[in-house]
Amino acid sequence: MPMLAGLIFATEDAEGRAGTLAATLPFGGMTLIEYQARLLAAAGVGQMVVAVGRVTPALLGAVSRIAKREVTVDIVRSAEEASAKIHPLATVVVIADGLVTTDTMLHAMAGEAPDAILVTPEAEASGAVERLDRGQCWAGVATLSAQRLAEVAALPREYDFQSTVLRIAVEAGARHVALPASARRSGHGVERDAQVLAGRSNDVLGALANQRTGWADRWFFTPITRFLLPQLVRREVPAWATAVAGGGAGLLALLTLGLGHPAPGMLLALLSVILLSAGSLLSWLRGDNVRASQQEQGILLLAVLSALLLGIIASLAAGHATPFVLALWGVASNTVADRVPVRPRPWYASAASQVLLLTPFALLGLATLGLALATLHAVVSLAAAVEASRHKA
């Protein structure tokens, strides 16, 4: 895997806010530059340089917070300084000043061999950076060799750093990578207006929620998360608060099920999954990968324990062990299927789908039937995953 470095430009003022850099405008519960750095880190970038014209207290604060995420960050004022900081064999992922994009788009560009430039047709370039030729504009991301920075460093400092990097890459014959239509729909573009940026933030948050493609997520959890995330971000709700609320609802759900109340217990379990699911994305967005992972693991644990407790309740009510055996089979099948090294299909069973499937049957007093259907779903998913892994091998 190539050594990856990041170059973020933060030189332009925000529109209508004198003295405020566009890079320090609020975005997704943080500043825009922190969000950009978050995407770079998720794409595997271990070193970043921030190119500035001047340093503001807000920028210093943002860079300080980025550095706390175990990423090396340096502020530079010229191509010469940037070239000196970045390893000469590194592949540099360049992000334009004021760019809003998604982790999917940045992952794709980080995987491109240098030199590559993300482009968009001029007719669709409302959010682009600058024109490359008669028909194409730069869409704000490029993957370049460190040599390009050295070439810019050899030029007079009077040249605009960002524009010159782009021109040097074009002259070197950099490949053009077309901006996908899906990226535009997800809010990709350059923006320096605070109000418009807030709208783009909602688009990106929605795209983040849409990355979960399982049937339960697509038809139930994602619509709820798409509504919740912007509300949580707008109200500046800390990531830990959502985690605590989800964890508390989960514990209350298990206690309620343990006391023999399946309907309210499963409703609370479903509420817990909703909160933990939204909280996981919120934690990831704010760079807290550990808490995001903990909440995902919490969903798995809750699904296992709630299914087993529901099986015990149903077995006690029926006077035989069939419901509990069904719960055991379902949990075991889901657990094994998660470890099969294949890409899950949208219809596959998951921890979230198990809780969603069991809840209505618990409300109707048909827990055994719900366990039977959930187990059948898990077993069929496991069989399909194993078969897919055989073909893959």
Coordinates of C-alpha atoms in Angstrom, one line a residue:
M1 CA 0.0 0.0 0.0
P2 CA 1.5 3.4 -0.9
M3 CA 2.5 5.9 1.8
L4 CA -0.4 8.4 1.9
A5 CA -0.1 12.1 2.9
G6 CA -2.8 14.8 2.8
L7 CA -2.6 18.4 1.7
I8 CA -5.5 20.6 2.7
F9 CA -5.8 24.2 1.5
A10 CA -7.2 26.7 4.0
T11 CA -6.5 30.1 2.5
E12 CA -9.9 31.6 1.4
D13 CA -12.2 33.8 3.6
A14 CA -15.8 32.7 4.2
E15 CA -18.4 34.6 2.2
G16 CA -20.0 37.4 4.3
R17 CA -17.7 36.7 7.3
A18 CA -14.7 39.0 7.2
G19 CA -11.7 37.6 9.0
T20 CA -13.1 34.0 9.1
L21 CA -11.5 31.3 7.0
A22 CA -13.9 29.1 5.0
A23 CA -12.1 26.1 6.4
T24 CA -13.2 27.0 10.0
L25 CA -16.9 27.3 9.2
P26 CA -19.1 24.9 11.1
F27 CA -19.9 21.6 9.4
G28 CA -21.4 18.4 10.8
G29 CA -20.8 19.4 14.4
M30 CA -17.1 20.4 13.8
T31 CA -15.3 22.7 11.5
L32 CA -15.0 22.0 7.8
I33 CA -11.3 21.4 7.9
E34 CA -11.7 18.9 10.8
Y35 CA -14.3 17.0 8.6
Q36 CA -11.8 17.0 5.7
A37 CA -9.1 15.7 7.9
R38 CA -11.4 13.1 9.3
L39 CA -12.0 11.8 5.7
L40 CA -8.3 11.7 5.0
A41 CA -7.6 9.8 8.1
A42 CA -10.3 7.3 7.3
A43 CA -8.8 6.8 3.9
G44 CA -5.4 5.8 5.4
V45 CA -3.6 9.2 5.5
G46 CA -1.2 9.3 8.4
Q47 CA 0.4 12.7 7.8
M48 CA -1.3 16.0 6.8
V49 CA -0.2 19.5 6.0
V50 CA -2.5 22.4 6.0
A51 CA -1.5 25.2 3.5
V52 CA -2.5 28.6 4.9
G53 CA -2.2 32.3 4.0
R54 CA -2.6 33.4 7.6
V55 CA -3.3 31.6 10.9
T56 CA -6.4 32.4 12.9
P57 CA -7.3 31.3 16.4
A58 CA -10.1 29.1 15.0
L59 CA -7.7 27.4 12.6
L60 CA -5.2 26.8 15.3
G61 CA -7.9 25.2 17.5
A62 CA -9.1 23.0 14.6
V63 CA -5.6 21.8 13.8
S64 CA -4.9 21.1 17.5
R65 CA -8.1 18.9 17.6
I66 CA -7.0 17.1 14.4
A67 CA -3.6 16.4 15.9
K68 CA -5.2 14.6 18.9
R69 CA -6.5 11.9 16.6
E70 CA -3.0 10.4 16.3
V71 CA -2.3 12.1 12.9
T72 CA 0.7 14.2 12.3
V73 CA -0.4 17.7 11.2
D74 CA 1.7 20.6 10.1
I75 CA 0.8 24.2 9.1
V76 CA 2.7 25.4 6.0
R77 CA 2.7 28.7 4.2
S78 CA 4.3 27.7 0.9
A79 CA 4.9 24.8 -1.5
E80 CA 8.5 24.8 -0.3
E81 CA 7.5 24.1 3.3
A82 CA 4.9 21.5 2.2
S83 CA 7.5 19.7 0.1
A84 CA 10.0 19.7 3.0
K85 CA 7.4 18.1 5.4
I86 CA 6.1 15.4 3.1
H87 CA 8.1 12.3 2.4
P88 CA 9.4 12.4 -1.2
L89 CA 8.0 8.9 -2.0
A90 CA 4.5 9.7 -0.6
T91 CA 1.3 9.9 -2.6
V92 CA -0.4 13.1 -1.7
V93 CA -4.2 13.4 -1.6
V94 CA -5.0 17.1 -2.2
I95 CA -8.2 18.7 -1.0
A96 CA -9.2 22.1 -2.3
D97 CA -10.1 25.0 0.0
G98 CA -13.8 24.7 1.0
L99 CA -14.4 21.3 -0.4
V100 CA -17.3 19.2 0.9
T101 CA -17.3 15.5 -0.1
T102 CA -18.0 12.0 1.3
D103 CA -15.7 9.3 2.6
T104 CA -16.7 7.1 -0.4
M105 CA -15.4 9.6 -2.9
L106 CA -12.2 10.3 -0.9
H107 CA -11.5 6.6 -0.5
A108 CA -11.9 6.1 -4.2
M109 CA -9.5 9.0 -5.0
A110 CA -6.9 7.9 -2.4
G111 CA -6.8 4.5 -4.1
E112 CA -5.9 6.1 -7.5
A113 CA -2.3 5.9 -8.6
P114 CA -0.7 9.3 -9.0
D115 CA -1.2 11.5 -10.9
A116 CA -5.0 11.7 -11.0
I117 CA -7.4 14.7 -10.9
L118 CA -11.1 14.5 -10.1
V119 CA -13.0 16.4 -12.7
T120 CA -16.6 17.5 -13.5
P121 CA -18.1 18.8 -16.8
E122 CA -18.1 22.6 -17.0
A123 CA -21.9 22.6 -17.5
E124 CA -22.2 20.9 -14.0
A125 CA -19.5 22.8 -12.3
S126 CA -21.4 25.0 -9.9
G127 CA -19.4 23.6 -7.0
A128 CA -16.1 23.1 -8.8
V129 CA -12.8 24.9 -8.1
E130 CA -11.5 26.1 -11.4
R131 CA -11.5 25.3 -15.1
L132 CA -8.9 22.9 -16.5
D133 CA -9.8 23.3 -20.1
R134 CA -12.8 24.1 -22.3
G135 CA -14.9 21.2 -21.1
Q136 CA -13.6 20.2 -17.7
C137 CA -13.3 21.7 -14.2
W138 CA -11.4 20.5 -11.2
A139 CA -13.8 18.9 -8.7
G140 CA -11.6 19.6 -5.6
V141 CA -9.6 16.3 -5.1
A142 CA -6.4 15.1 -6.7
T143 CA -4.0 12.3 -6.0
L144 CA -0.4 13.4 -6.9
S145 CA 3.1 12.3 -6.4
A146 CA 5.2 14.3 -3.9
Q147 CA 7.4 15.3 -6.9
R148 CA 4.7 17.7 -8.0
L149 CA 5.1 19.6 -4.8
A150 CA 8.8 19.8 -5.3
E151 CA 8.2 21.2 -8.8
V152 CA 5.8 23.8 -7.4
A153 CA 8.4 24.6 -4.7
A154 CA 10.9 25.5 -7.4
L155 CA 8.7 28.2 -8.8
P156 CA 8.4 31.8 -7.4
R157 CA 6.3 32.1 -4.2
E158 CA 4.1 34.7 -5.9
Y159 CA 2.2 32.0 -7.7
D160 CA -1.0 30.8 -6.1
F161 CA -0.1 27.5 -4.4
Q162 CA -3.4 25.6 -5.0
S163 CA -3.8 26.7 -8.6
T164 CA -0.1 26.0 -9.4
V165 CA -0.3 22.5 -8.0
L166 CA -3.2 21.8 -10.2
R167 CA -1.5 23.3 -13.3
I168 CA 1.7 21.3 -12.7
A169 CA -0.3 18.1 -12.4
V170 CA -2.2 18.9 -15.7
E171 CA 1.1 19.6 -17.5
A172 CA 2.5 16.3 -16.2
G173 CA -0.4 14.4 -17.9
A174 CA -2.5 13.6 -14.8
R175 CA -5.5 11.3 -15.6
H176 CA -9.0 12.7 -15.4
V177 CA -11.3 10.9 -13.0
A178 CA -15.0 11.8 -13.6
L179 CA -17.0 12.9 -10.6
P180 CA -19.9 10.4 -10.2
A181 CA -23.4 11.7 -10.3
S182 CA -24.0 10.0 -6.9
A183 CA -21.3 12.2 -5.4
R184 CA -23.0 15.4 -6.6
R185 CA -26.3 14.1 -5.1
S186 CA -24.5 13.5 -1.8
G187 CA -23.4 17.2 -1.6
H188 CA -19.9 17.1 -3.2
G189 CA -18.7 20.6 -4.1
V190 CA -16.9 23.7 -3.0
E191 CA -18.7 26.0 -0.7
R192 CA -17.6 29.0 1.4
D193 CA -21.0 30.4 2.5
A194 CA -22.0 29.3 6.0
Q195 CA -25.8 29.0 5.3
V196 CA -25.3 27.0 2.1
L197 CA -22.7 24.9 3.8
A198 CA -25.3 23.9 6.5
G199 CA -27.5 22.5 3.7
R200 CA -24.6 20.6 2.2
S201 CA -23.9 19.2 5.7
N202 CA -27.4 17.7 5.8
D203 CA -26.8 16.1 2.3
V204 CA -23.5 14.6 3.5
L205 CA -25.1 13.3 6.7
G206 CA -27.9 11.7 4.7
A207 CA -25.3 10.1 2.4
L208 CA -23.5 8.8 5.5
A209 CA -26.7 7.1 6.8
N210 CA -27.4 5.6 3.3
Q211 CA -24.1 3.6 3.4
R212 CA -25.9 1.0 5.4
T213 CA -27.5 -1.2 2.8
G214 CA -29.2 -4.0 4.7
W215 CA -32.9 -4.3 4.2
A216 CA -33.7 -3.3 7.8
D217 CA -31.4 -0.3 7.5
R218 CA -32.7 0.7 4.1
W219 CA -36.4 0.5 5.0
F220 CA -36.5 1.3 8.7
F221 CA -33.3 2.5 10.5
T222 CA -31.8 4.7 7.7
P223 CA -34.9 6.9 7.3
I224 CA -34.9 7.5 11.1
T225 CA -31.2 8.1 11.2
R226 CA -31.4 10.6 8.3
F227 CA -33.9 12.6 10.4
L228 CA -32.0 12.2 13.7
L229 CA -28.4 13.0 12.6
P230 CA -29.0 16.6 11.4
Q231 CA -31.1 17.3 14.6
L232 CA -28.3 15.9 16.8
V233 CA -25.6 17.9 14.9
R234 CA -27.7 21.1 14.9
R235 CA -28.2 20.9 18.6
E236 CA -24.5 20.1 19.2
V237 CA -25.5 16.9 21.1
P238 CA -22.2 15.3 22.2
A239 CA -21.5 11.8 20.8
W240 CA -21.3 10.3 24.3
A241 CA -24.8 11.5 25.1
T242 CA -26.3 9.4 22.3
A243 CA -24.2 6.4 23.3
V244 CA -25.3 6.7 26.9
A245 CA -29.0 7.0 25.9
G246 CA -28.7 4.0 23.6
G247 CA -26.9 1.9 26.2
G248 CA -29.4 2.9 28.9
A249 CA -32.3 1.9 26.7
G250 CA -30.6 -1.4 26.0
L251 CA -30.0 -2.2 29.6
L252 CA -33.6 -1.3 30.4
A253 CA -34.8 -3.5 27.6
L254 CA -32.8 -6.5 28.9
L255 CA -34.1 -5.9 32.5
T256 CA -37.7 -5.7 31.2
L257 CA -37.3 -8.9 29.2
G258 CA -35.6 -10.6 32.2
L259 CA -38.7 -9.7 34.3
G260 CA -40.9 -11.5 31.7
H261 CA -42.4 -8.6 29.7
P262 CA -41.6 -9.4 26.0
A263 CA -43.6 -6.6 24.3
P264 CA -42.2 -3.5 26.2
G265 CA -38.8 -5.2 26.4
M266 CA -38.5 -5.6 22.6
L267 CA -39.8 -2.1 22.0
L268 CA -37.0 -0.8 24.3
A269 CA -34.5 -3.0 22.4
L270 CA -35.6 -1.5 19.1
L271 CA -35.3 2.0 20.5
S272 CA -31.8 1.2 21.8
V273 CA -30.8 -0.1 18.3
I274 CA -32.1 3.2 16.7
L275 CA -30.1 5.3 19.2
L276 CA -26.9 3.2 19.0
S277 CA -27.1 3.2 15.2
A278 CA -27.4 7.0 15.0
G279 CA -24.9 7.4 17.8
S280 CA -22.3 5.2 16.0
L281 CA -22.5 7.4 12.8
L282 CA -22.3 10.5 14.9
S283 CA -19.2 9.3 16.8
W284 CA -17.6 8.3 13.5
L285 CA -18.4 11.7 12.0
R286 CA -16.7 13.4 14.9
G287 CA -13.6 11.2 14.7
D288 CA -14.3 8.9 17.7
N289 CA -13.8 5.5 16.1
V290 CA -13.6 3.7 19.4
R291 CA -17.0 4.9 20.6
A292 CA -18.5 4.2 17.2
S293 CA -17.2 0.6 17.3
Q294 CA -18.4 0.2 20.8
Q295 CA -21.9 1.1 19.8
E296 CA -21.9 -1.3 16.9
Q297 CA -20.8 -4.0 19.2
G298 CA -23.5 -3.0 21.6
I299 CA -26.1 -3.6 18.9
L300 CA -24.7 -7.1 18.4
L301 CA -24.7 -7.9 22.1
L302 CA -28.3 -6.5 22.5
A303 CA -29.6 -8.6 19.6
V304 CA -28.1 -11.8 21.0
L305 CA -29.3 -11.3 24.6
S306 CA -32.8 -10.0 23.7
A307 CA -33.4 -13.0 21.4
L308 CA -32.2 -15.4 24.0
L309 CA -34.4 -13.8 26.7
L310 CA -37.4 -13.7 24.4
G311 CA -36.8 -17.5 23.8
I312 CA -36.7 -18.2 27.5
I313 CA -40.0 -16.2 28.0
A314 CA -41.7 -18.0 25.2
S315 CA -40.4 -21.4 26.4
L316 CA -41.7 -20.8 29.9
A317 CA -45.1 -19.8 28.5
A318 CA -45.3 -22.8 26.1
G319 CA -44.0 -25.4 28.6
H320 CA -41.3 -26.7 26.2
A321 CA -37.8 -25.7 25.0
T322 CA -38.6 -25.1 21.3
P323 CA -38.6 -21.3 21.3
F324 CA -35.3 -21.2 23.2
V325 CA -33.7 -23.7 20.8
L326 CA -34.9 -21.5 17.9
A327 CA -33.4 -18.5 19.6
L328 CA -30.1 -20.3 20.0
W329 CA -30.1 -21.5 16.4
G330 CA -30.8 -17.9 15.1
V331 CA -28.1 -16.3 17.3
A332 CA -25.6 -18.9 16.3
S333 CA -26.4 -18.6 12.6
N334 CA -26.1 -14.8 12.7
T335 CA -22.8 -15.0 14.5
V336 CA -21.3 -17.5 12.1
A337 CA -22.6 -15.6 9.0
D338 CA -21.0 -12.4 10.2
R339 CA -17.6 -14.1 10.1
V340 CA -17.9 -15.5 6.6
P341 CA -15.6 -13.4 4.4
V342 CA -18.0 -12.2 1.8
R343 CA -19.8 -9.0 1.1
P344 CA -23.3 -9.2 2.7
R345 CA -26.2 -8.9 0.4
P346 CA -29.0 -6.5 1.3
W347 CA -31.4 -9.3 2.2
Y348 CA -29.0 -11.0 4.6
A349 CA -29.9 -11.2 8.3
S350 CA -28.1 -8.9 10.8
A351 CA -28.3 -8.0 14.4
A352 CA -30.5 -4.9 13.6
S353 CA -32.8 -6.9 11.3
Q354 CA -33.2 -9.6 14.0
V355 CA -34.4 -7.1 16.6
L356 CA -36.7 -5.4 14.0
L357 CA -38.2 -8.7 13.0
L358 CA -38.8 -10.0 16.5
T359 CA -40.4 -6.8 17.9
P360 CA -43.8 -6.9 16.1
F361 CA -44.3 -10.6 16.9
A362 CA -43.5 -9.9 20.6
L363 CA -46.1 -7.1 20.5
L364 CA -48.7 -9.5 19.0
G365 CA -47.9 -12.3 21.6
L366 CA -46.5 -14.5 18.8
A367 CA -42.9 -14.7 20.1
T368 CA -42.4 -18.3 19.0
L369 CA -43.5 -17.6 15.4
G370 CA -41.2 -14.5 15.3
L371 CA -38.2 -16.6 16.6
A372 CA -39.0 -19.2 13.9
L373 CA -39.0 -16.7 11.1
A374 CA -35.9 -14.9 12.4
T375 CA -34.0 -18.2 12.7
L376 CA -35.1 -19.2 9.2
H377 CA -33.8 -15.9 7.9
A378 CA -30.5 -16.3 9.7
V379 CA -30.0 -19.9 8.5
V380 CA -30.8 -19.0 4.9
S381 CA -28.4 -16.0 5.1
L382 CA -25.7 -18.2 6.5
A383 CA -26.2 -20.8 3.7
A384 CA -26.0 -18.1 1.1
A385 CA -22.9 -16.6 2.6
V386 CA -21.1 -19.9 2.8
E387 CA -22.1 -20.7 -0.9
A388 CA -20.8 -17.3 -2.0
S389 CA -17.5 -17.8 -0.2
R390 CA -17.1 -21.2 -2.0
H391 CA -17.6 -19.5 -5.4
K392 CA -15.2 -16.7 -4.3
A393 CA -12.5 -19.2 -3.3

